Coordinates of C-alpha atoms and ligand atoms in Angstrom, one line a residue:
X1 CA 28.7 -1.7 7.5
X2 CA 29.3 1.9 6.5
X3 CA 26.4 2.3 4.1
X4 CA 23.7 4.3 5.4
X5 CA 20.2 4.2 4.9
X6 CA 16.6 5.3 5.1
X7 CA 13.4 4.3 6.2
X8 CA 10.5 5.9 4.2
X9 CA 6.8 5.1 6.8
X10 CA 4.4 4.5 5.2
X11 CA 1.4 2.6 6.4
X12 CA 3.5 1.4 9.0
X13 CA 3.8 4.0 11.5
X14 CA 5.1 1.4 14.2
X15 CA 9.3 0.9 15.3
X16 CA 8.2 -2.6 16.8
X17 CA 7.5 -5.5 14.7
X18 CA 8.5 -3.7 11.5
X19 CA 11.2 -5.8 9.5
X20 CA 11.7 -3.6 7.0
X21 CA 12.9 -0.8 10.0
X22 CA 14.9 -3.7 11.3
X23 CA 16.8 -4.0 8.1
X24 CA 17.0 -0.5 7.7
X25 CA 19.0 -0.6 11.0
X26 CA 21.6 -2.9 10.2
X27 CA 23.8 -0.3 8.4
X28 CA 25.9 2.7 9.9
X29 CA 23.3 4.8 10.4
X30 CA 18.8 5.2 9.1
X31 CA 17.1 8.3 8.4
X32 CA 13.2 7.9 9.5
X33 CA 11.4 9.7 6.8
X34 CA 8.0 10.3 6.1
X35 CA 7.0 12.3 2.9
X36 CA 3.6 13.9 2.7
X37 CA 2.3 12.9 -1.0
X38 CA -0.2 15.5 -1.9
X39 CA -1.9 12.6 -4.6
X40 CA -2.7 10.8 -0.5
X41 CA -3.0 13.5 1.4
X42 CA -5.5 16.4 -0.5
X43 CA -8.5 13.7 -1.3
X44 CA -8.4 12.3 2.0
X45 CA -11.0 13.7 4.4
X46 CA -10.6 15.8 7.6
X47 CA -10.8 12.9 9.6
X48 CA -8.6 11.0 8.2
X49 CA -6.3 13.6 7.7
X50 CA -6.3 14.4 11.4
X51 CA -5.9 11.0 12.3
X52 CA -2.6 10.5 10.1
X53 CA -1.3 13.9 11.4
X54 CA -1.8 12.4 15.0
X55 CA -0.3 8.8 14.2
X56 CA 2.9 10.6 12.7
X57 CA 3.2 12.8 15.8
X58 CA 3.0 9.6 17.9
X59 CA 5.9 7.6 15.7
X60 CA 7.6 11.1 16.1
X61 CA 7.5 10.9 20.3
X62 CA 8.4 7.4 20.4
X63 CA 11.6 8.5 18.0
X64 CA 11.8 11.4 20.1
X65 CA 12.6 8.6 23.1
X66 CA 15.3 7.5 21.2
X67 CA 17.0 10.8 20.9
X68 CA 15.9 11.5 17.7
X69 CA 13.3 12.8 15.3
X70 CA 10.8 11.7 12.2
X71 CA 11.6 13.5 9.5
X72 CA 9.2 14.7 7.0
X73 CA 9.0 15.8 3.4
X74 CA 6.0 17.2 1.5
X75 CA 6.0 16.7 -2.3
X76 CA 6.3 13.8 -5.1
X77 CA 7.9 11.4 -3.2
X78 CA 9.9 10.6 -6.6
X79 CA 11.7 13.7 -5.8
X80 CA 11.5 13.6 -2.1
X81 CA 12.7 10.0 -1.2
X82 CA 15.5 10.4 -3.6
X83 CA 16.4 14.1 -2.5
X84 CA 16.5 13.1 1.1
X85 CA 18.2 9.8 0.6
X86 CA 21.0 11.7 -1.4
X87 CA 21.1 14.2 1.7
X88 CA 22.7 11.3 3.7
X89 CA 24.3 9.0 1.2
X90 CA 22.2 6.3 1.8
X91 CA 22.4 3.4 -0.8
X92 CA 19.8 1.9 0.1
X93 CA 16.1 2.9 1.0
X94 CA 13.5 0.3 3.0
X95 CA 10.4 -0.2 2.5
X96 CA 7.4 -2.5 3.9
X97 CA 6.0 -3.4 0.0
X98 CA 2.9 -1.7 -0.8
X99 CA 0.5 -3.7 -3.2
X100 CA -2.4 -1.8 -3.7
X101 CA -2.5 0.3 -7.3
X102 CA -1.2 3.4 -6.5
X103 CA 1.3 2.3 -4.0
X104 CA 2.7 -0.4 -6.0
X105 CA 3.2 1.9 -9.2
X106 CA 4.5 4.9 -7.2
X107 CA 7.1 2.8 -5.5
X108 CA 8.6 1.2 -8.7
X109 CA 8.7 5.3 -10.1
X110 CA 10.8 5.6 -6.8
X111 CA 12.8 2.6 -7.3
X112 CA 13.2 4.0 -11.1
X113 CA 14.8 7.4 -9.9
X114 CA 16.6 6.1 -6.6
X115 CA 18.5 3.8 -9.1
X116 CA 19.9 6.5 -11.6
X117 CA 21.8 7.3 -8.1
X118 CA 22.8 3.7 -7.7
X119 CA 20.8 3.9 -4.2
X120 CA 18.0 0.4 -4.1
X121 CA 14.9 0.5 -3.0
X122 CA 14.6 -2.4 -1.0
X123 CA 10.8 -4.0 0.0
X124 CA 10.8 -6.0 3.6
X125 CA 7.3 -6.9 4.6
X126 CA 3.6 -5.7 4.0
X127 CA 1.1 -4.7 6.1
X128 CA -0.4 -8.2 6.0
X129 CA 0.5 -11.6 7.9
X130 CA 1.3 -13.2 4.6
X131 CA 2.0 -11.2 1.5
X132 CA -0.6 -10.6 -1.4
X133 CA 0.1 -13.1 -4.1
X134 CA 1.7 -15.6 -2.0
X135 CA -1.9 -17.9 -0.6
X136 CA -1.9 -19.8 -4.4
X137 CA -4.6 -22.8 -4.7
X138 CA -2.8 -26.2 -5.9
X139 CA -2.8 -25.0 -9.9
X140 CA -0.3 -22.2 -8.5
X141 CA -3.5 -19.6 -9.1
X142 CA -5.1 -17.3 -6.7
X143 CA -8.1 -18.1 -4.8
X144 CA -10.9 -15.7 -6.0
X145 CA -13.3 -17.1 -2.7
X146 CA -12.6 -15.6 0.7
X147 CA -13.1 -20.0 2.3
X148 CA -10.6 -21.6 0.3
X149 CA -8.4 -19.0 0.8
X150 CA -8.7 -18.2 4.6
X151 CA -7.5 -22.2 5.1
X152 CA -5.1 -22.1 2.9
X153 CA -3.8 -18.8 4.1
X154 CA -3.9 -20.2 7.8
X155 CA -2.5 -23.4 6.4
X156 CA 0.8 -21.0 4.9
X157 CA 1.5 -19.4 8.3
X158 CA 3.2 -16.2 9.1
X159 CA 6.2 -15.7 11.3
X160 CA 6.2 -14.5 14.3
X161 CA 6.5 -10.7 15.7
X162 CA 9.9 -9.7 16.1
X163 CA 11.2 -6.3 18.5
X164 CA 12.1 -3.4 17.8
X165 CA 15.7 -2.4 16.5
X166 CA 18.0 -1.8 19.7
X167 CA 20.6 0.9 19.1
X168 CA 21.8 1.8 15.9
X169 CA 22.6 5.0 14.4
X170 CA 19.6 7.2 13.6
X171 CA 19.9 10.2 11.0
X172 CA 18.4 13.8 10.3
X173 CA 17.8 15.6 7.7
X174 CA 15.8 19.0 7.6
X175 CA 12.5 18.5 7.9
X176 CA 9.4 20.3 7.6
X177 CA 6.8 20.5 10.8
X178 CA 4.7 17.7 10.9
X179 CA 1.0 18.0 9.7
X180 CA -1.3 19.7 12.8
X181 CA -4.9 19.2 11.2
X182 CA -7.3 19.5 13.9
X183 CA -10.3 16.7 14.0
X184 CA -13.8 18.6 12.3
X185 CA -15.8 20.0 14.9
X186 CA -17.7 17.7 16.7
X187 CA -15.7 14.1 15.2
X188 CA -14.2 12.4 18.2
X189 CA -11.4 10.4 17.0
X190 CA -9.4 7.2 19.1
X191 CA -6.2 8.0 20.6
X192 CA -3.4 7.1 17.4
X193 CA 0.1 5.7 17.4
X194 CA 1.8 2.3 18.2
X195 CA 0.9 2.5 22.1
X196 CA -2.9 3.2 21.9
X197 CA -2.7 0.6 19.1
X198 CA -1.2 -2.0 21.8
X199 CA -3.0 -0.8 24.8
X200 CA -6.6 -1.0 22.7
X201 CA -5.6 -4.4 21.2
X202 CA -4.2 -5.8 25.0
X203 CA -7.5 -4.5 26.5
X204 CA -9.7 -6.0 23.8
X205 CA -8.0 -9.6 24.2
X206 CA -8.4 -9.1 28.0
X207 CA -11.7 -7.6 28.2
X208 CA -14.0 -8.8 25.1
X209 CA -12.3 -11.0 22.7
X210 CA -14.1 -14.2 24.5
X211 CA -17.6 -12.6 23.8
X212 CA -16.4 -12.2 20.2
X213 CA -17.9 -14.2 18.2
X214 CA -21.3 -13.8 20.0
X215 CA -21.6 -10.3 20.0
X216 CA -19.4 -8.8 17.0
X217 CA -23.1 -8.2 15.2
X218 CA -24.6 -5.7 17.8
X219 CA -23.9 -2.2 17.4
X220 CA -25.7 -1.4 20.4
X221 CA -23.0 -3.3 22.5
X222 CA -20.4 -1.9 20.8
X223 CA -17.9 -4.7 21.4
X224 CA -16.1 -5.0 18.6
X225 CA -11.8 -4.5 19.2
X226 CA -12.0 -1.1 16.8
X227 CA -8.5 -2.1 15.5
X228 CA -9.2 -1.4 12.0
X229 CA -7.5 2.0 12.1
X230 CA -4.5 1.2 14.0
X231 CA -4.2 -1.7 11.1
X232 CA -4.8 0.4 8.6
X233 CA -1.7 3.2 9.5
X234 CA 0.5 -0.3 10.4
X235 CA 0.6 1.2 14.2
X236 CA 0.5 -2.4 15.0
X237 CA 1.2 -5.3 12.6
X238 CA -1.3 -7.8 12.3
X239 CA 1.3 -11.0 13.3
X240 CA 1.5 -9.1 16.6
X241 CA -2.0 -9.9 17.0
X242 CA -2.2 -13.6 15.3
X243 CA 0.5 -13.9 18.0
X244 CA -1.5 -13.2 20.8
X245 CA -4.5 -15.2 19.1
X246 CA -2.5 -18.3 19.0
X247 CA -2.8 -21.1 21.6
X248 CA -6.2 -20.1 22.2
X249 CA -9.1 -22.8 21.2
X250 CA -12.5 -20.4 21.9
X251 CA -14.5 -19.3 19.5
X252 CA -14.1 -15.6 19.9
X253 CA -9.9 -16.6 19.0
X254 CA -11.4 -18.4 16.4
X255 CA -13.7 -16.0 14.7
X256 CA -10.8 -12.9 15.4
X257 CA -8.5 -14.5 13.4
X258 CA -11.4 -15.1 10.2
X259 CA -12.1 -11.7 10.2
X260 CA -8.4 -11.1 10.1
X261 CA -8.4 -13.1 7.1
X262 CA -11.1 -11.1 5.2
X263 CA -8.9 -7.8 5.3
X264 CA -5.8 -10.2 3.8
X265 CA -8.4 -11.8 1.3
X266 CA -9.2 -8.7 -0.1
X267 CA -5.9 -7.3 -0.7
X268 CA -4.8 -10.6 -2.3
X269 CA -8.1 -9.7 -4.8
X270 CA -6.8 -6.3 -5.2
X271 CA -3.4 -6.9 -6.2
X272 CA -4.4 -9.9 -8.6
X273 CA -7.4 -7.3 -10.2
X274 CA -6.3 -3.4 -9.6
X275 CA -8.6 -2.3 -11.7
X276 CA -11.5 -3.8 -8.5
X277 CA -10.6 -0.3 -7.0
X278 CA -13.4 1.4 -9.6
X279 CA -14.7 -1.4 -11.5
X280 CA -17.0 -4.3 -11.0
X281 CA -15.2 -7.0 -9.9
X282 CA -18.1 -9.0 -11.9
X283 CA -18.1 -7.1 -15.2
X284 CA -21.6 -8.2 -16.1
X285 CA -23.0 -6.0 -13.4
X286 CA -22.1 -3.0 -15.0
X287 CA -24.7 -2.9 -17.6
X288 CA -27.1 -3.0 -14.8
X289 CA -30.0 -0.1 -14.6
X290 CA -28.7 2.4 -11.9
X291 CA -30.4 5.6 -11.0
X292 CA -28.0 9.0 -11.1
X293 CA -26.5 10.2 -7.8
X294 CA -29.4 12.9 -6.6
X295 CA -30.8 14.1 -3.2
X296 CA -31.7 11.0 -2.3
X297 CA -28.0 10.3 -2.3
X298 CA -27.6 13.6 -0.6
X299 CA -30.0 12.5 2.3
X300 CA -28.4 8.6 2.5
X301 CA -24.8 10.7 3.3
X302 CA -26.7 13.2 5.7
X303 CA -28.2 10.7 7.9
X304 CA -31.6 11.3 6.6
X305 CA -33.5 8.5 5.1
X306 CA -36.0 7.9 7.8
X307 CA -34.7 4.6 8.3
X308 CA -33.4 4.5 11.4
X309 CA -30.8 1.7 11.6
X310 CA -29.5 3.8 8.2
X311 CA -29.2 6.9 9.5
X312 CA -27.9 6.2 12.8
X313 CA -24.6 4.7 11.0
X314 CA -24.6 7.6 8.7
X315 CA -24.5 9.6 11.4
X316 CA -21.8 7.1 13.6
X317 CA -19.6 7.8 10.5
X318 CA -19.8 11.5 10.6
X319 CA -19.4 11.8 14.1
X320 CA -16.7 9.2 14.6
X321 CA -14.9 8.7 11.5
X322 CA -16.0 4.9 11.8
X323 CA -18.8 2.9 11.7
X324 CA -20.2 -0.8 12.7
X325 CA -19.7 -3.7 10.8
X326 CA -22.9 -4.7 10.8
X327 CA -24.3 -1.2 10.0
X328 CA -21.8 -0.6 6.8
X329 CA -23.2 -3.9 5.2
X330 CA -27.3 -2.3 6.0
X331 CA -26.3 0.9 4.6
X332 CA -24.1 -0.3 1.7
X333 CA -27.2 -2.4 0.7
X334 CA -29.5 0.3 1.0
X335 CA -27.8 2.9 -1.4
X336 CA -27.3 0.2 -3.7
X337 CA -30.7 -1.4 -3.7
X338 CA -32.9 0.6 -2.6
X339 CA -31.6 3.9 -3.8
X340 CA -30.0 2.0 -6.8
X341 CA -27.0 4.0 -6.5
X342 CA -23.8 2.4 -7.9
X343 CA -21.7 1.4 -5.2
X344 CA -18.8 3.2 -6.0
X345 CA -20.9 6.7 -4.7
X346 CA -20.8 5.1 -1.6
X347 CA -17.4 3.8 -1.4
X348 CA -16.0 7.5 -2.1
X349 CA -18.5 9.0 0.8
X350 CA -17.1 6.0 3.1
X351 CA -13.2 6.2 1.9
X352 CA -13.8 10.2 2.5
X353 CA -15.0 9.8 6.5
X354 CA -13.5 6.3 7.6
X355 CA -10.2 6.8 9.8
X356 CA -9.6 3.3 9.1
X357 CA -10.5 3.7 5.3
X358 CA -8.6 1.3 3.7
X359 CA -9.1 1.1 -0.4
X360 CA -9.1 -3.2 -0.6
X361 CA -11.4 -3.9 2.2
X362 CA -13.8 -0.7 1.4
X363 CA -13.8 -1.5 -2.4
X364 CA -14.9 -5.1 -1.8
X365 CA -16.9 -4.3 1.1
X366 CA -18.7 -2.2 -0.9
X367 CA -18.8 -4.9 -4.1
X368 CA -19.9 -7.6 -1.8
X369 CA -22.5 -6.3 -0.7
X370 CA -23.6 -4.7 -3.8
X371 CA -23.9 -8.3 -4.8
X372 CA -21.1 -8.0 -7.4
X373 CA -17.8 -9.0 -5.4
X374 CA -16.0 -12.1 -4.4
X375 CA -18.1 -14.8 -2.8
X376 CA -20.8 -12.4 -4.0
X377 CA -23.9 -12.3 -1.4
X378 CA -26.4 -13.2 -3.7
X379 CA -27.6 -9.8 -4.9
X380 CA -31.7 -11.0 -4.6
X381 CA -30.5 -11.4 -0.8
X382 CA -31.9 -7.7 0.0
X383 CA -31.3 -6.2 3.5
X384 CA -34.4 -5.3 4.8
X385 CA -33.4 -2.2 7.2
X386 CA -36.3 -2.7 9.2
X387 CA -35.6 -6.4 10.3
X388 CA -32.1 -6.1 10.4
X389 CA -32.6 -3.1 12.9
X390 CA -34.9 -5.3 15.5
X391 CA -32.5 -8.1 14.9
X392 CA -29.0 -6.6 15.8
X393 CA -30.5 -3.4 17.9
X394 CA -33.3 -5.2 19.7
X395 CA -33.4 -2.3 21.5
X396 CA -33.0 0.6 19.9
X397 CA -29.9 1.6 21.9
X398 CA -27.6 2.7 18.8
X399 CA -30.8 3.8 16.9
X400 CA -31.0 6.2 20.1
X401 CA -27.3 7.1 21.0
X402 CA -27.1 8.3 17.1
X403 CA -30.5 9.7 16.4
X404 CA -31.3 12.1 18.9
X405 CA -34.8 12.8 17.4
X406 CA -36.0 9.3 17.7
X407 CA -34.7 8.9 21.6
X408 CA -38.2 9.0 22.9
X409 CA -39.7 6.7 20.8
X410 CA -41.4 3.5 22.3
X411 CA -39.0 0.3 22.3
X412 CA -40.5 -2.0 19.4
X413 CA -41.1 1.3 17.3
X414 CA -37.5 2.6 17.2
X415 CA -36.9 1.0 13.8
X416 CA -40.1 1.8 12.3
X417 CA -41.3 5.1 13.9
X418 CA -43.8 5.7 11.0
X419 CA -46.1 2.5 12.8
X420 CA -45.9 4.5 15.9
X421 CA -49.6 5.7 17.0
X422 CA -47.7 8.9 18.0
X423 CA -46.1 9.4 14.3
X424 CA -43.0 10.1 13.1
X425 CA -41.4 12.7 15.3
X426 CA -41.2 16.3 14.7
X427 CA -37.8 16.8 13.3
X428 CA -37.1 13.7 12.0
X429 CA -37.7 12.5 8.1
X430 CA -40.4 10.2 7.0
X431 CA -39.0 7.1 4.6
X432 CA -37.8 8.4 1.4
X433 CA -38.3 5.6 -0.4
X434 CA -41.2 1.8 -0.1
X435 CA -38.2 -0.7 0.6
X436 CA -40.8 -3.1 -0.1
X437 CA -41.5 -1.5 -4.1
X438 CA -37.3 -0.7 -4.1
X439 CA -36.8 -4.2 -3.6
X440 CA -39.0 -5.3 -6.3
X441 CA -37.6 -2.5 -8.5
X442 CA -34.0 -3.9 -7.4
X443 CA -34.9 -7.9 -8.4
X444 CA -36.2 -6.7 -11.5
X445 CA -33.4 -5.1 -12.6
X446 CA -30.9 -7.7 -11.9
X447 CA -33.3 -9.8 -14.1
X448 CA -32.9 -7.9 -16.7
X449 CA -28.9 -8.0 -16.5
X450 CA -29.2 -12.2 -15.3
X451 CA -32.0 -13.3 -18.7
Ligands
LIG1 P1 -13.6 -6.2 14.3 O1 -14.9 -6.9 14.2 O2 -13.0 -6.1 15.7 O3 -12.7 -7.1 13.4 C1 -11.3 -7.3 13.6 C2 -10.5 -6.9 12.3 O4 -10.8 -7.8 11.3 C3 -10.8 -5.5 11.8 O5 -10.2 -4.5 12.5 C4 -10.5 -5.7 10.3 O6 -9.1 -5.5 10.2 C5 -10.8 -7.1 10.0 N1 -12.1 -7.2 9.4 C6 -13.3 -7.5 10.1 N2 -14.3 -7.6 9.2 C7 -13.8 -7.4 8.0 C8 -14.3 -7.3 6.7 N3 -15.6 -7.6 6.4 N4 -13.4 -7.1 5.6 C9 -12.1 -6.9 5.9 N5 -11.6 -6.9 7.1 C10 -12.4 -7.1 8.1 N6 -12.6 -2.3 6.9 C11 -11.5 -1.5 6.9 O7 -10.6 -1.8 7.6 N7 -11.5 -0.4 6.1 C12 -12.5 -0.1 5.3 O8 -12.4 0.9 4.6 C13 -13.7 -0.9 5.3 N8 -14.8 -0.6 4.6 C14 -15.9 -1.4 4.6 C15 -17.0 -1.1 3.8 C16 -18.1 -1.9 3.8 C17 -19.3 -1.6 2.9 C18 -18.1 -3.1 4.6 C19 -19.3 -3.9 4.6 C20 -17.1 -3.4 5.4 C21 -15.9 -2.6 5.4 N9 -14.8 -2.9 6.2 C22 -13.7 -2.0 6.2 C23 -14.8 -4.1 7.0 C24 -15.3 -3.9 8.4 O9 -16.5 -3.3 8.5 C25 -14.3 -3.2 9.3 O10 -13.0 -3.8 9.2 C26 -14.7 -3.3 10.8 O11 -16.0 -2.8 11.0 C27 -13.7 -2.5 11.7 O12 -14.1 -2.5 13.0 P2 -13.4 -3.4 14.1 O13 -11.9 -3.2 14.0 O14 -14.0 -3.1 15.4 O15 -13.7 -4.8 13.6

């Protein structure tokens, strides 16, 4: 009971439901550390820069109500963790396990350097309901398609959410300030830290989780629970929420929790194939004809295509740091098959501007739609931006809200402006590109790569 410890935050920027804090808190006293890794923090984009600096100045208040302090580190964290755990004598230093490539190699350099000090480095939890690697198919393998897996994985089970530590002995240590990076001008971003997190996820339940599974598709209504973020920075664990899910038979519960098991699905895929973070996940697709990066990419990251539905998500992301579900697969298959852009353009612009950018479920996002993932959409199935705009923005309400220029066009020409007898208006681009030729030009090439 004398041995003291730390607790090194990462993506978990929570106290409650965190096992690897409860641990942590079982010795004489736990130093709350966060260390600001410059190999995270200097690629990352403004936005989700500021959002992190926010999220670690909430964890800091809600320390701050427990008389005491997050403290912070900037550097290596092979150098920081085991600096700072030195500082206090801590033999041991807790951690919620990390599986994706950089985190899991960083953390066994940590574990490397903490143990030349005799001090462990000890792994409670994940950010996940069940831990990458454990869902395994009945020949002990992992599942590499998202069905079999989501029933097994529900079939597993995950415990249930447990409080956070009461008393116990927290620790200091000097600390650099914590980041202040204000939001770019003009990018709202959601409220950050463990009570939003609850607060947006108690509302959701309350308010729209019943209408889920009819309305998750329409970007217009907006109705989606947004929770991707606070999952992403661990402000809120996603067992809390399987919790509240449980005992509840409608559909919206129903369709919740599936979704829930795309974003464990991927990091099981991720942490079976690392190399999925750059590569195809379905090699075969690499030799396929791809155009290099040019204006057009330029124009696709501006907002500027002249496909309405296209650029109004563009421009969500920009302005928001997020974007609709819905919207990411129609702009993710337009770079990639109507631009022919490799995907992994896309992924960077997305992992740069996403607040809830999050490298398994944006990686396979990205190859799933690009036809080359798990469970692959079939890549001949070509999103038709037009279509899907009518269909999920019947209309033109997001179109609108996001593309000032096309506000007063007629209803039924929102998606299509150029059929407007009026024209395309001033200001705003015609198409860049025939999606009817691109999608020829698309087929044809996968031919090539499929005879
Ligand atoms: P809701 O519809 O309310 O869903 C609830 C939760 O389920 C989400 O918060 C998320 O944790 C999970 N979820 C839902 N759909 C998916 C999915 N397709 N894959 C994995 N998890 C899912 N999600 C990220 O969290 N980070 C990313 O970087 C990311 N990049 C994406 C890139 C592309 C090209 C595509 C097609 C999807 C991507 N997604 C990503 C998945 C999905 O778009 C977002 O999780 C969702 O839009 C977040 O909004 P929400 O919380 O309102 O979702």
């Amino acid at each position: 009971m004398d041995a003291t410890s730390v607790m090194w935050f990462r993506r978990d920027l929570r106290l409650a439901d965190n096992p690897a804090l409860v641990e942590a808190s079982a010795g004489a006293g736990v130093l709350p550390l966060f260390v600001l890794d410059p190999a995270l923090w200097d690629p990352a984009g403004a936005p989700r820069r500021a959002y992190l600096a926010a999220s670690l100045h909430a964890l800091d208040a809600s320390l701050r109500r427990r008389h005491t302090r997050l403290s912070v580190r900037h550097g290596d964290p092979v150098e920081e963790v085991v600096r700072a755990a030195r500082e206090v004598g801590a033999t041991t230093v807790h951690v919620a396990a990390d599986f994706g490539p950089y985190g899991r190699d960083r953390d066994a350099r940590v574990e490397a350097a903490l143990a030349e000090h005799g001090i462990a480095l000890v792994r409670t939890g994940s950010p996940y309901a069940v831990a990458p690697g454990r869902v395994l198919n009945g020949s002990g393998q992992p599942y590499k398609v998202y069905t079999p897996f989501s029933k097994a994985w529900a079939e597993h089970g995950w415990r249930g959410p447990i409080d956070a530590p009461h008393g116990g002995h927290w620790l200091e240590v000097d600390s650099a300030e914590l980041p202040d990076e204000a939001a770019p001008d003009g990018v709202e971003l959601p409220d950050a830290g463990e009570d939003a997190a609850r607060k947006r996820w108690q509302a959701y339940v309350a308010e729209h989780l019943a209408d889920y599974d009819g309305d998750r598709d329409r970007p217009d209504l907006d109705t989606t629970s947004r929770m991707s973020v606070h999952l992403k920075w661990g402000e809120i664990h996603p067992r809390t929420m399987l919790a509240d899910l449980a005992g509840r038979t409608d559909a919206g519960a129903a369709t919740y929790r599936k979704e829930l098991a795309w974003r464990e699905f991927y990091a099981d895929v991720l942490a079976q194939r690392p190399e999925t973070a750059r590569d195809y996940l379905r090699p075969e697709f690499a030799a396929m004809e791809y155009d290099d990066p040019g204006p057009r990419l330029d124009a696709w990251r501006e907002g500027r295509t002249g496909f309405p539905v296209v650029d109004a998500g563009m421009r969500q992301l920009r302005a928001t740091g997020w974007m609709h579900n819905r919207v990411r697969m129609i702009v993710a298959s337009f770079l990639v098959k109507d631009l022919h852009v490799e995907w992994q353009h896309g992924a960077r612009h997305f992992m740069r501007w996403l607040v809830d950018g999050d490298l398994a479920s944006n990686q396979h996002g990205w190859q799933w739609t690009a036809g080359c993932g798990t469970d692959a959409a079939p890549y001949f199935r070509v999103f038709n931006p037009v279509t899907q705009g009518k269909k999920f923005d019947p209309d033109g309400a997001y179109v609108r809200r996001w593309v000032p220029e096309l506000a007063e066009v007629a209803g039924r020409y929102v998606h299509e402006p150029w059929q407007s007898p009026d024209g395309v208006p001033a200001g705003y681009p015609d198409p860049i590109v025939d999606h009817q030729e691109e999608r020829r030009e698309a087929l044809d090439r996968y031919a090539r790569i499929t005879s």
